[in-house]
Amino acid sequence: MKISKQTFDIMKNFTIINVGILVENGTTLQTISNQKNILAKAEVPEHFDTRFALYDLVQFLNLANSSVLVGGEYDFSDDYVKILKDGVSSTYYYSDESTINIPQKEVNMPDPEIRFELTETDLSTIRQMAGILGKPDISVRGTGDDQYISVLDVKDPTSNTFDMESSIISNGDDYEMHFKVDNIKILKGNYDVGISSQGIGHFVHQDLELEYWIALEPTSNYGKGDE
């Protein structure tokens, strides 16, 4: 079988969440961070008929996309995968599943009170500003009619900040929800984002069957405002 560039791109993105992966039979790829605060799931074009684990997905991707093997055929056996192309081949053995941190159950995403679109351009701007200012946190906040996505240090109220107006849909309550910049480990693209007051954000890619669940920081707060 062949493996598409789309699937390789998703796998490469998953390596920044967890360097190891367990591939189940079927078309679904999943990964979870060692801290269990980031979960990612994708539906890919390929159907994998063999269940296998890779302890070092980075090494496997480097091999698969090397100049001599890129675009090759993949023959999955019980214990290894063989990559073949133009008279050369590589045999790559699977890892013991017990060495991989894998998702144990599906996420039951609560109904989010906060929804907005996060474009690739907006995310690039946020990351750029976080790098320039040296700040670790992203705040999604709303008070009355004012809705912002900000870069800041939640532990330092006098730190330099960056604020960007956003068309956030909420139920009118005041809120300030915090993510670590380093936890937004999502593939390039535009996303529909939902944030629940129960401490989790859901990022759904608009063009791929790809989604992420990312835990909010304990400093987040969601209030009922004036009643």
Coordinates of N, CA and C in Angstrom, one line a residue:
M1 N 0.8 -1.2 0.0 CA 0.0 0.0 0.0 C 0.9 1.3 0.0
K2 N 0.3 2.3 -0.4 CA 1.0 3.6 -0.3 C 0.4 4.4 0.9
I3 N 1.2 5.3 1.4 CA 0.8 6.2 2.4 C 0.8 7.6 1.9
S4 N -0.3 8.4 2.0 CA -0.4 9.7 1.5 C 0.4 10.7 2.2
K5 N 0.7 11.8 1.5 CA 1.4 13.0 2.2 C 0.5 13.5 3.3
Q6 N -0.8 13.5 3.2 CA -1.7 14.0 4.2 C -1.5 13.2 5.5
T7 N -1.4 11.9 5.4 CA -1.3 11.0 6.5 C 0.1 11.2 7.2
F8 N 1.1 11.4 6.3 CA 2.5 11.6 6.9 C 2.5 13.0 7.6
D9 N 1.8 14.0 7.1 CA 1.8 15.3 7.7 C 1.1 15.2 9.1
I10 N 0.0 14.4 9.2 CA -0.7 14.2 10.4 C 0.2 13.5 11.4
M11 N 0.9 12.4 10.9 CA 1.8 11.7 11.8 C 2.9 12.6 12.3
K12 N 3.5 13.4 11.4 CA 4.5 14.3 11.9 C 4.0 15.3 12.9
N13 N 2.8 15.8 12.8 CA 2.2 16.7 13.8 C 2.1 15.9 15.1
F14 N 1.7 14.7 15.0 CA 1.4 13.9 16.2 C 2.7 13.7 17.0
T15 N 3.9 13.7 16.3 CA 5.1 13.4 17.0 C 5.5 14.6 18.1
I16 N 4.9 15.7 17.9 CA 5.2 16.8 18.8 C 4.2 16.7 20.1
I17 N 3.3 15.8 20.0 CA 2.4 15.5 21.1 C 3.0 14.3 21.9
N18 N 3.3 13.2 21.1 CA 3.9 12.0 21.7 C 4.8 11.4 20.6
V19 N 6.0 11.1 20.9 CA 6.9 10.5 19.9 C 6.6 9.1 19.5
G20 N 5.8 8.4 20.3 CA 5.3 7.0 20.0 C 3.9 7.0 19.6
I21 N 3.5 5.9 18.9 CA 2.1 5.8 18.4 C 1.7 4.4 18.3
L22 N 0.5 4.1 18.6 CA -0.1 2.8 18.4 C -1.1 3.0 17.2
V23 N -0.9 2.2 16.1 CA -1.9 2.3 15.0 C -2.8 1.1 15.1
E24 N -4.1 1.4 15.2 CA -5.1 0.3 15.3 C -5.5 -0.1 13.9
N25 N -6.2 -1.3 13.8 CA -6.8 -1.7 12.5 C -7.8 -0.6 12.1
G26 N -7.8 -0.2 10.9 CA -8.8 0.8 10.4 C -8.2 2.0 9.9
T27 N -9.0 3.1 10.0 CA -8.6 4.4 9.4 C -8.3 5.5 10.4
T28 N -8.3 5.2 11.7 CA -8.2 6.2 12.7 C -6.8 6.2 13.3
L29 N -6.2 7.4 13.4 CA -5.0 7.6 14.1 C -5.2 8.4 15.4
Q30 N -4.7 8.0 16.5 CA -4.8 8.8 17.7 C -3.5 8.9 18.5
T31 N -3.4 9.9 19.3 CA -2.2 10.0 20.1 C -2.6 10.9 21.3
I32 N -1.8 10.7 22.4 CA -2.1 11.4 23.6 C -0.7 11.8 24.2
S33 N -0.7 13.0 24.8 CA 0.6 13.5 25.4 C 0.8 12.7 26.7
N34 N 2.1 12.6 27.1 CA 2.5 11.9 28.3 C 1.8 12.5 29.6
Q35 N 1.5 13.8 29.5 CA 0.8 14.5 30.6 C -0.7 14.3 30.6
K36 N -1.2 13.6 29.5 CA -2.6 13.4 29.3 C -3.4 14.6 29.2
N37 N -2.8 15.7 28.8 CA -3.6 17.0 28.7 C -3.8 17.4 27.2
I38 N -3.3 16.6 26.3 CA -3.6 16.8 24.8 C -3.9 15.5 24.2
L39 N -5.1 15.4 23.5 CA -5.5 14.2 22.8 C -5.8 14.6 21.4
A40 N -5.3 13.9 20.4 CA -5.5 14.1 19.0 C -6.1 12.9 18.3
K41 N -7.0 13.1 17.3 CA -7.6 12.0 16.6 C -7.8 12.5 15.1
A42 N -7.5 11.5 14.2 CA -7.6 11.8 12.8 C -8.2 10.6 12.1
E43 N -9.0 10.9 11.0 CA -9.4 9.9 10.1 C -8.6 10.1 8.8
V44 N -7.9 9.0 8.4 CA -6.9 9.1 7.3 C -7.5 8.3 6.1
P45 N -7.0 8.6 4.9 CA -7.4 7.8 3.7 C -7.1 6.3 3.7
E46 N -6.0 6.0 4.3 CA -5.5 4.6 4.3 C -6.3 3.7 5.3
H47 N -6.5 2.5 5.0 CA -7.0 1.5 5.9 C -5.9 0.6 6.3
F48 N -5.5 0.6 7.6 CA -4.4 -0.2 8.1 C -5.0 -1.6 8.6
D49 N -4.6 -2.6 8.0 CA -5.1 -4.0 8.3 C -4.3 -4.6 9.5
T50 N -3.2 -4.0 9.9 CA -2.4 -4.6 10.9 C -2.3 -3.6 12.1
R51 N -2.4 -4.1 13.3 CA -2.2 -3.2 14.5 C -0.7 -3.3 14.8
F52 N -0.1 -2.1 15.0 CA 1.3 -2.0 15.3 C 1.6 -0.8 16.1
A53 N 2.7 -0.9 16.8 CA 3.2 0.3 17.6 C 4.6 0.7 17.2
L54 N 4.8 2.0 17.2 CA 6.1 2.5 16.8 C 6.6 3.4 18.0
Y55 N 7.7 3.0 18.6 CA 8.2 3.8 19.8 C 8.8 5.1 19.3
D56 N 9.4 5.1 18.2 CA 10.1 6.4 17.7 C 9.5 6.7 16.3
L57 N 8.4 7.4 16.3 CA 7.7 7.7 15.1 C 8.5 8.7 14.3
V58 N 9.3 9.6 14.9 CA 10.2 10.5 14.2 C 11.2 9.8 13.3
Q59 N 11.8 8.7 13.9 CA 12.8 8.0 13.1 C 12.1 7.3 11.9
F60 N 10.9 6.7 12.2 CA 10.2 6.0 11.1 C 9.9 7.0 10.0
L61 N 9.4 8.2 10.3 CA 9.1 9.2 9.3 C 10.3 9.7 8.6
N62 N 11.4 9.8 9.3 CA 12.6 10.2 8.6 C 13.0 9.1 7.6
L63 N 12.9 7.9 8.0 CA 13.2 6.8 7.0 C 12.3 6.8 5.9
A64 N 11.0 6.9 6.1 CA 10.0 6.8 5.1 C 10.1 7.9 4.1
N65 N 10.5 9.1 4.5 CA 10.6 10.2 3.7 C 12.0 10.5 3.2
S66 N 12.9 9.6 3.4 CA 14.3 9.7 2.9 C 14.3 9.7 1.4
S67 N 15.3 10.2 0.8 CA 15.4 10.4 -0.7 C 15.3 9.0 -1.4
V68 N 15.7 8.0 -0.8 CA 15.7 6.7 -1.5 C 14.4 5.9 -1.3
L69 N 13.6 6.3 -0.3 CA 12.4 5.5 0.0 C 11.1 6.3 -0.1
V70 N 11.2 7.6 -0.3 CA 10.0 8.4 -0.3 C 9.1 8.0 -1.5
G71 N 7.8 7.8 -1.2 CA 6.9 7.4 -2.3 C 6.9 5.9 -2.4
G72 N 7.5 5.1 -1.5 CA 7.6 3.7 -1.7 C 6.3 3.0 -1.3
E73 N 6.3 1.6 -1.4 CA 5.2 0.8 -1.1 C 5.5 0.2 0.3
Y74 N 4.4 0.0 1.1 CA 4.4 -0.4 2.5 C 3.7 -1.8 2.6
D75 N 4.5 -2.8 3.1 CA 4.0 -4.1 3.2 C 4.0 -4.4 4.7
F76 N 2.9 -4.4 5.4 CA 2.8 -4.6 6.8 C 2.6 -6.1 7.2
S77 N 3.6 -6.6 7.9 CA 3.5 -8.0 8.4 C 3.1 -7.9 9.9
D78 N 3.1 -9.1 10.5 CA 2.8 -9.2 11.9 C 3.8 -8.5 12.9
D79 N 5.1 -8.5 12.5 CA 6.1 -8.1 13.3 C 6.9 -6.8 12.8
Y80 N 6.7 -6.5 11.6 CA 7.4 -5.4 11.0 C 6.7 -4.9 9.7
V81 N 7.2 -3.7 9.3 CA 6.7 -3.2 8.0 C 7.9 -3.1 7.1
K82 N 7.7 -3.5 5.8 CA 8.8 -3.4 4.8 C 8.5 -2.3 3.9
I83 N 9.4 -1.4 3.7 CA 9.2 -0.3 2.7 C 10.1 -0.6 1.5
L84 N 9.5 -0.6 0.3 CA 10.1 -1.0 -0.9 C 10.0 0.1 -2.0
K85 N 11.1 0.3 -2.7 CA 11.1 1.3 -3.8 C 12.3 1.1 -4.7
D86 N 12.0 0.8 -6.0 CA 13.1 0.8 -7.0 C 14.3 -0.1 -6.6
G87 N 14.0 -1.3 -6.2 CA 15.1 -2.2 -5.9 C 15.8 -2.1 -4.5
V88 N 15.3 -1.1 -3.7 CA 15.8 -1.0 -2.3 C 14.7 -1.2 -1.4
S89 N 15.0 -1.6 -0.2 CA 14.0 -1.8 0.8 C 14.5 -1.6 2.2
S90 N 13.6 -1.4 3.2 CA 14.0 -1.3 4.6 C 13.0 -2.1 5.4
T91 N 13.5 -2.9 6.3 CA 12.6 -3.6 7.3 C 12.6 -2.9 8.6
Y92 N 11.4 -2.5 9.1 CA 11.3 -1.7 10.3 C 10.4 -2.5 11.3
Y93 N 11.0 -2.9 12.4 CA 10.3 -3.7 13.4 C 9.4 -2.8 14.3
Y94 N 8.3 -3.4 14.6 CA 7.3 -2.7 15.5 C 7.9 -2.8 17.0
S95 N 7.3 -1.9 17.8 CA 7.7 -1.9 19.2 C 6.7 -2.6 20.1
D96 N 7.1 -2.9 21.3 CA 6.1 -3.4 22.3 C 5.1 -2.4 22.6
E97 N 3.8 -2.7 22.6 CA 2.8 -1.7 22.9 C 2.9 -1.1 24.3
S98 N 3.5 -1.9 25.2 CA 3.6 -1.4 26.6 C 4.5 -0.2 26.7
T99 N 5.3 0.0 25.7 CA 6.3 1.2 25.7 C 5.6 2.5 25.3
I100 N 4.4 2.4 24.8 CA 3.7 3.6 24.2 C 2.6 4.0 25.1
N101 N 2.5 5.3 25.4 CA 1.4 5.9 26.1 C 0.3 6.1 25.1
I102 N -0.8 5.4 25.3 CA -1.9 5.5 24.3 C -3.2 5.9 24.9
P103 N -4.1 6.5 24.1 CA -5.4 6.9 24.6 C -6.2 5.7 25.1
Q104 N -6.8 5.8 26.3 CA -7.5 4.6 26.9 C -9.0 4.7 26.6
K105 N -9.6 5.9 26.4 CA -11.0 6.0 26.2 C -11.3 7.3 25.4
E106 N -12.5 7.3 24.8 CA -13.0 8.5 24.1 C -13.2 9.6 25.0
V107 N -13.0 10.9 24.5 CA -13.3 12.1 25.3 C -14.8 12.4 25.2
N108 N -15.4 12.6 26.3 CA -16.8 13.0 26.3 C -16.8 14.5 26.4
M109 N -16.8 15.2 25.3 CA -16.7 16.6 25.3 C -18.0 17.3 25.8
P110 N -17.9 18.1 26.9 CA -19.1 18.8 27.3 C -19.6 19.8 26.3
D111 N -20.8 20.2 26.3 CA -21.3 21.2 25.4 C -20.6 22.5 25.7
P112 N -19.8 23.1 24.7 CA -19.0 24.3 25.0 C -19.9 25.5 25.1
E113 N -19.5 26.4 26.1 CA -20.2 27.6 26.2 C -19.6 28.7 25.3
I114 N -18.4 28.5 24.8 CA -17.6 29.5 24.1 C -17.3 28.8 22.7
R115 N -17.5 29.5 21.6 CA -17.2 29.0 20.3 C -16.6 30.2 19.5
F116 N -15.6 29.8 18.6 CA -15.1 30.8 17.7 C -14.3 30.1 16.6
E117 N -14.0 30.8 15.6 CA -13.1 30.3 14.5 C -11.7 30.8 14.8
L118 N -10.8 29.9 14.7 CA -9.3 30.2 14.8 C -8.7 29.9 13.5
T119 N -8.3 31.0 12.8 CA -7.7 30.8 11.4 C -6.3 30.5 11.6
E120 N -5.7 30.0 10.5 CA -4.3 29.7 10.5 C -3.5 31.0 10.7
T121 N -4.0 32.1 10.1 CA -3.3 33.4 10.2 C -3.3 33.9 11.6
D122 N -4.5 33.8 12.3 CA -4.6 34.2 13.7 C -3.7 33.4 14.6
L123 N -3.6 32.1 14.4 CA -2.8 31.3 15.2 C -1.3 31.6 15.0
S124 N -0.9 31.9 13.7 CA 0.5 32.3 13.4 C 0.8 33.6 14.1
T125 N -0.1 34.5 14.1 CA 0.1 35.8 14.8 C 0.2 35.6 16.3
I126 N -0.6 34.8 16.9 CA -0.5 34.5 18.3 C 0.8 33.9 18.7
R127 N 1.3 32.9 17.9 CA 2.6 32.3 18.2 C 3.7 33.3 18.0
Q128 N 3.6 34.1 17.0 CA 4.7 35.1 16.8 C 4.8 36.1 17.9
M129 N 3.6 36.6 18.4 CA 3.6 37.5 19.5 C 4.1 36.9 20.8
A130 N 3.7 35.6 21.0 CA 4.2 34.9 22.2 C 5.7 34.8 22.2
G131 N 6.2 34.5 21.0 CA 7.7 34.4 20.9 C 8.4 35.8 21.1
I132 N 7.8 36.8 20.5 CA 8.4 38.2 20.7 C 8.4 38.6 22.1
L133 N 7.2 38.4 22.8 CA 7.1 38.9 24.1 C 7.6 37.9 25.2
G134 N 7.9 36.7 24.7 CA 8.3 35.7 25.7 C 7.3 35.3 26.7
K135 N 6.0 35.2 26.3 CA 4.9 34.9 27.2 C 4.4 33.5 27.0
P136 N 4.0 32.8 28.1 CA 3.7 31.4 27.9 C 2.2 31.1 27.8
D137 N 1.3 32.1 27.9 CA -0.1 31.8 28.0 C -0.9 32.5 26.9
I138 N -2.0 31.8 26.6 CA -3.0 32.4 25.7 C -4.3 32.5 26.5
S139 N -5.0 33.6 26.4 CA -6.2 33.9 27.1 C -7.3 34.1 26.1
V140 N -8.4 33.4 26.3 CA -9.6 33.7 25.5 C -10.6 34.2 26.5
R141 N -10.9 35.5 26.3 CA -11.7 36.2 27.4 C -12.8 37.1 26.8
G142 N -13.8 37.2 27.6 CA -15.0 38.0 27.2 C -15.6 38.7 28.4
T143 N -15.8 40.0 28.2 CA -16.5 40.8 29.3 C -17.5 41.7 28.5
G144 N -18.8 41.5 28.7 CA -19.8 42.2 28.0 C -19.7 42.0 26.5
D145 N -19.5 43.1 25.8 CA -19.4 43.0 24.3 C -18.0 42.9 23.9
D146 N -17.0 42.9 24.8 CA -15.6 42.8 24.4 C -15.1 41.3 24.4
Q147 N -14.6 40.9 23.3 CA -14.1 39.5 23.2 C -12.7 39.5 22.6
Y148 N -11.8 38.9 23.3 CA -10.4 39.0 22.9 C -9.7 37.6 23.0
I149 N -8.7 37.4 22.2 CA -7.7 36.4 22.4 C -6.4 37.1 22.7
S150 N -5.7 36.8 23.8 CA -4.6 37.5 24.2 C -3.4 36.6 24.5
V151 N -2.2 37.2 24.4 CA -1.0 36.6 24.8 C -0.5 37.3 26.1
L152 N -0.1 36.5 27.1 CA 0.2 37.1 28.4 C 0.9 36.1 29.3
D153 N 1.3 36.5 30.5 CA 1.8 35.7 31.5 C 0.8 35.8 32.7
V154 N 0.0 34.7 32.8 CA -1.1 34.8 33.8 C -0.6 35.0 35.3
K155 N 0.7 34.6 35.5 CA 1.2 34.8 36.8 C 1.8 36.2 37.1
D156 N 1.8 37.0 36.1 CA 2.4 38.4 36.2 C 1.4 39.4 35.7
P157 N 0.5 40.0 36.5 CA -0.5 40.9 36.0 C 0.1 42.2 35.4
T158 N 1.4 42.5 35.6 CA 2.0 43.7 35.0 C 2.8 43.4 33.8
S159 N 2.7 42.1 33.3 CA 3.6 41.7 32.2 C 3.0 42.3 30.9
N160 N 3.9 42.5 29.9 CA 3.5 42.9 28.6 C 2.5 41.9 27.9
T161 N 1.5 42.5 27.2 CA 0.5 41.6 26.6 C 0.3 42.0 25.1
F162 N -0.4 41.1 24.4 CA -0.9 41.3 23.1 C -2.3 40.9 23.0
D163 N -3.2 41.8 22.5 CA -4.6 41.5 22.5 C -5.1 41.5 21.0
M164 N -6.0 40.6 20.7 CA -6.5 40.5 19.3 C -8.1 40.4 19.4
E165 N -8.8 41.3 18.9 CA -10.3 41.2 18.9 C -10.7 39.9 18.1
S166 N -11.7 39.3 18.6 CA -12.2 38.0 18.0 C -13.7 38.0 18.0
S167 N -14.3 37.4 17.0 CA -15.7 37.2 17.0 C -16.1 35.9 17.7
I168 N -16.1 36.0 19.0 CA -16.4 34.8 19.8 C -17.9 34.8 20.1
I169 N -18.5 33.6 20.0 CA -19.9 33.4 20.4 C -19.9 32.7 21.8
S170 N -20.6 33.4 22.7 CA -20.8 32.8 24.0 C -22.2 33.1 24.5
N171 N -22.5 32.7 25.7 CA -23.9 32.9 26.2 C -24.0 34.2 27.0
G172 N -23.0 35.1 26.9 CA -23.0 36.4 27.5 C -22.4 36.5 28.9
D173 N -21.9 35.3 29.4 CA -21.3 35.3 30.7 C -19.8 35.8 30.6
D174 N -19.3 36.4 31.6 CA -17.9 36.8 31.7 C -17.0 35.5 31.8
Y175 N -15.9 35.6 31.2 CA -15.0 34.4 31.3 C -13.6 34.8 30.9
E176 N -12.6 34.0 31.4 CA -11.2 34.1 31.0 C -10.6 32.7 31.0
M177 N -10.4 32.2 29.9 CA -10.0 30.8 29.7 C -8.5 30.7 29.2
H178 N -7.7 30.0 29.9 CA -6.3 30.0 29.6 C -5.7 28.7 29.1
F179 N -4.9 28.8 28.0 CA -4.2 27.7 27.5 C -2.7 28.0 27.6
K180 N -1.8 27.0 27.7 CA -0.4 27.2 27.5 C -0.1 27.3 26.0
V181 N 0.7 28.2 25.6 CA 1.0 28.3 24.2 C 1.6 27.0 23.7
D182 N 2.5 26.4 24.5 CA 3.1 25.2 24.1 C 2.2 24.0 23.9
N183 N 1.0 24.1 24.5 CA 0.0 23.0 24.3 C -0.8 23.1 23.1
I184 N -0.7 24.2 22.3 CA -1.5 24.3 21.1 C -0.7 23.7 20.0
K185 N -0.6 22.3 20.0 CA 0.2 21.6 19.1 C -0.6 21.1 17.9
I186 N -1.2 22.0 17.2 CA -2.2 21.6 16.1 C -1.6 21.8 14.7
L187 N -2.0 21.0 13.8 CA -1.6 21.1 12.4 C -2.1 22.4 11.8
K188 N -1.3 22.9 10.8 CA -1.7 24.1 10.2 C -3.1 24.0 9.6
G189 N -3.9 25.1 9.6 CA -5.2 25.1 9.0 C -6.1 26.0 9.8
N190 N -7.4 26.1 9.4 CA -8.4 26.8 10.1 C -9.2 25.9 11.0
Y191 N -9.6 26.3 12.1 CA -10.3 25.5 13.1 C -11.5 26.1 13.7
D192 N -12.5 25.3 13.9 CA -13.7 25.6 14.8 C -13.3 25.2 16.2
V193 N -13.4 26.1 17.1 CA -13.0 25.9 18.5 C -14.2 26.0 19.4
G194 N -14.3 25.0 20.3 CA -15.3 25.1 21.4 C -14.6 25.0 22.7
I195 N -14.9 25.8 23.7 CA -14.3 25.7 25.0 C -15.4 25.5 26.1
S196 N -15.2 24.6 26.9 CA -16.1 24.2 28.0 C -15.6 24.8 29.3
S197 N -16.6 25.2 30.1 CA -16.2 25.7 31.5 C -15.7 24.6 32.3
Q198 N -15.9 23.3 31.9 CA -15.4 22.2 32.6 C -13.9 21.9 32.4
G199 N -13.3 22.8 31.6 CA -11.8 22.7 31.6 C -11.2 22.1 30.4
I200 N -11.9 22.1 29.2 CA -11.3 21.5 28.0 C -11.7 22.3 26.8
G201 N -10.8 22.4 25.8 CA -11.0 23.0 24.6 C -11.0 22.0 23.4
H202 N -11.9 22.1 22.5 CA -12.0 21.2 21.3 C -11.7 22.0 20.0
F203 N -10.7 21.5 19.3 CA -10.2 22.2 18.1 C -10.5 21.2 16.9
V204 N -11.4 21.7 16.0 CA -11.8 20.8 14.9 C -11.3 21.4 13.6
H205 N -10.4 20.7 12.8 CA -9.9 21.2 11.6 C -11.1 21.4 10.6
Q206 N -11.1 22.5 9.8 CA -12.2 22.7 8.9 C -12.1 21.9 7.6
D207 N -10.9 21.4 7.2 CA -10.8 20.8 5.9 C -10.4 19.3 6.1
L208 N -9.9 18.9 7.2 CA -9.5 17.5 7.4 C -10.4 16.9 8.6
E209 N -10.5 15.6 8.6 CA -11.1 14.9 9.7 C -10.1 14.8 10.8
L210 N -9.8 15.9 11.5 CA -8.7 16.0 12.5 C -9.2 16.9 13.6
E211 N -9.1 16.4 14.8 CA -9.5 17.1 16.0 C -8.6 16.9 17.2
Y212 N -8.6 17.9 18.0 CA -7.7 17.9 19.2 C -8.6 18.3 20.4
W213 N -8.3 17.7 21.6 CA -8.9 18.1 22.9 C -7.7 18.5 23.7
I214 N -7.7 19.8 24.2 CA -6.6 20.4 24.9 C -7.1 20.9 26.3
A215 N -6.5 20.5 27.3 CA -6.9 20.9 28.7 C -6.6 22.4 28.9
L216 N -7.5 23.0 29.6 CA -7.4 24.4 30.0 C -6.5 24.4 31.3
E217 N -5.9 25.6 31.5 CA -5.1 25.7 32.7 C -6.0 26.0 34.0
P218 N -5.5 25.6 35.2 CA -6.4 25.8 36.4 C -6.7 27.3 36.7
T219 N -6.0 28.2 36.1 CA -6.2 29.6 36.3 C -7.4 30.1 35.5
S220 N -8.0 29.3 34.7 CA -9.2 29.7 33.9 C -10.4 29.9 34.8
N221 N -11.2 30.8 34.4 CA -12.4 31.1 35.2 C -13.6 31.4 34.3
Y222 N -14.7 30.9 34.7 CA -16.0 31.2 34.0 C -17.0 31.6 35.0
G223 N -17.5 32.8 34.8 CA -18.5 33.4 35.8 C -19.8 33.6 35.1
K224 N -20.8 33.8 36.0 CA -22.1 34.0 35.5 C -22.4 35.5 35.2
G225 N -21.5 36.4 35.6 CA -21.8 37.8 35.3 C -23.0 38.3 36.1
D226 N -23.5 39.4 35.6 CA -24.7 40.0 36.3 C -26.0 39.2 36.0
E227 N -26.7 39.0 37.0 CA -28.0 38.3 36.8 C -29.2 39.2 37.3

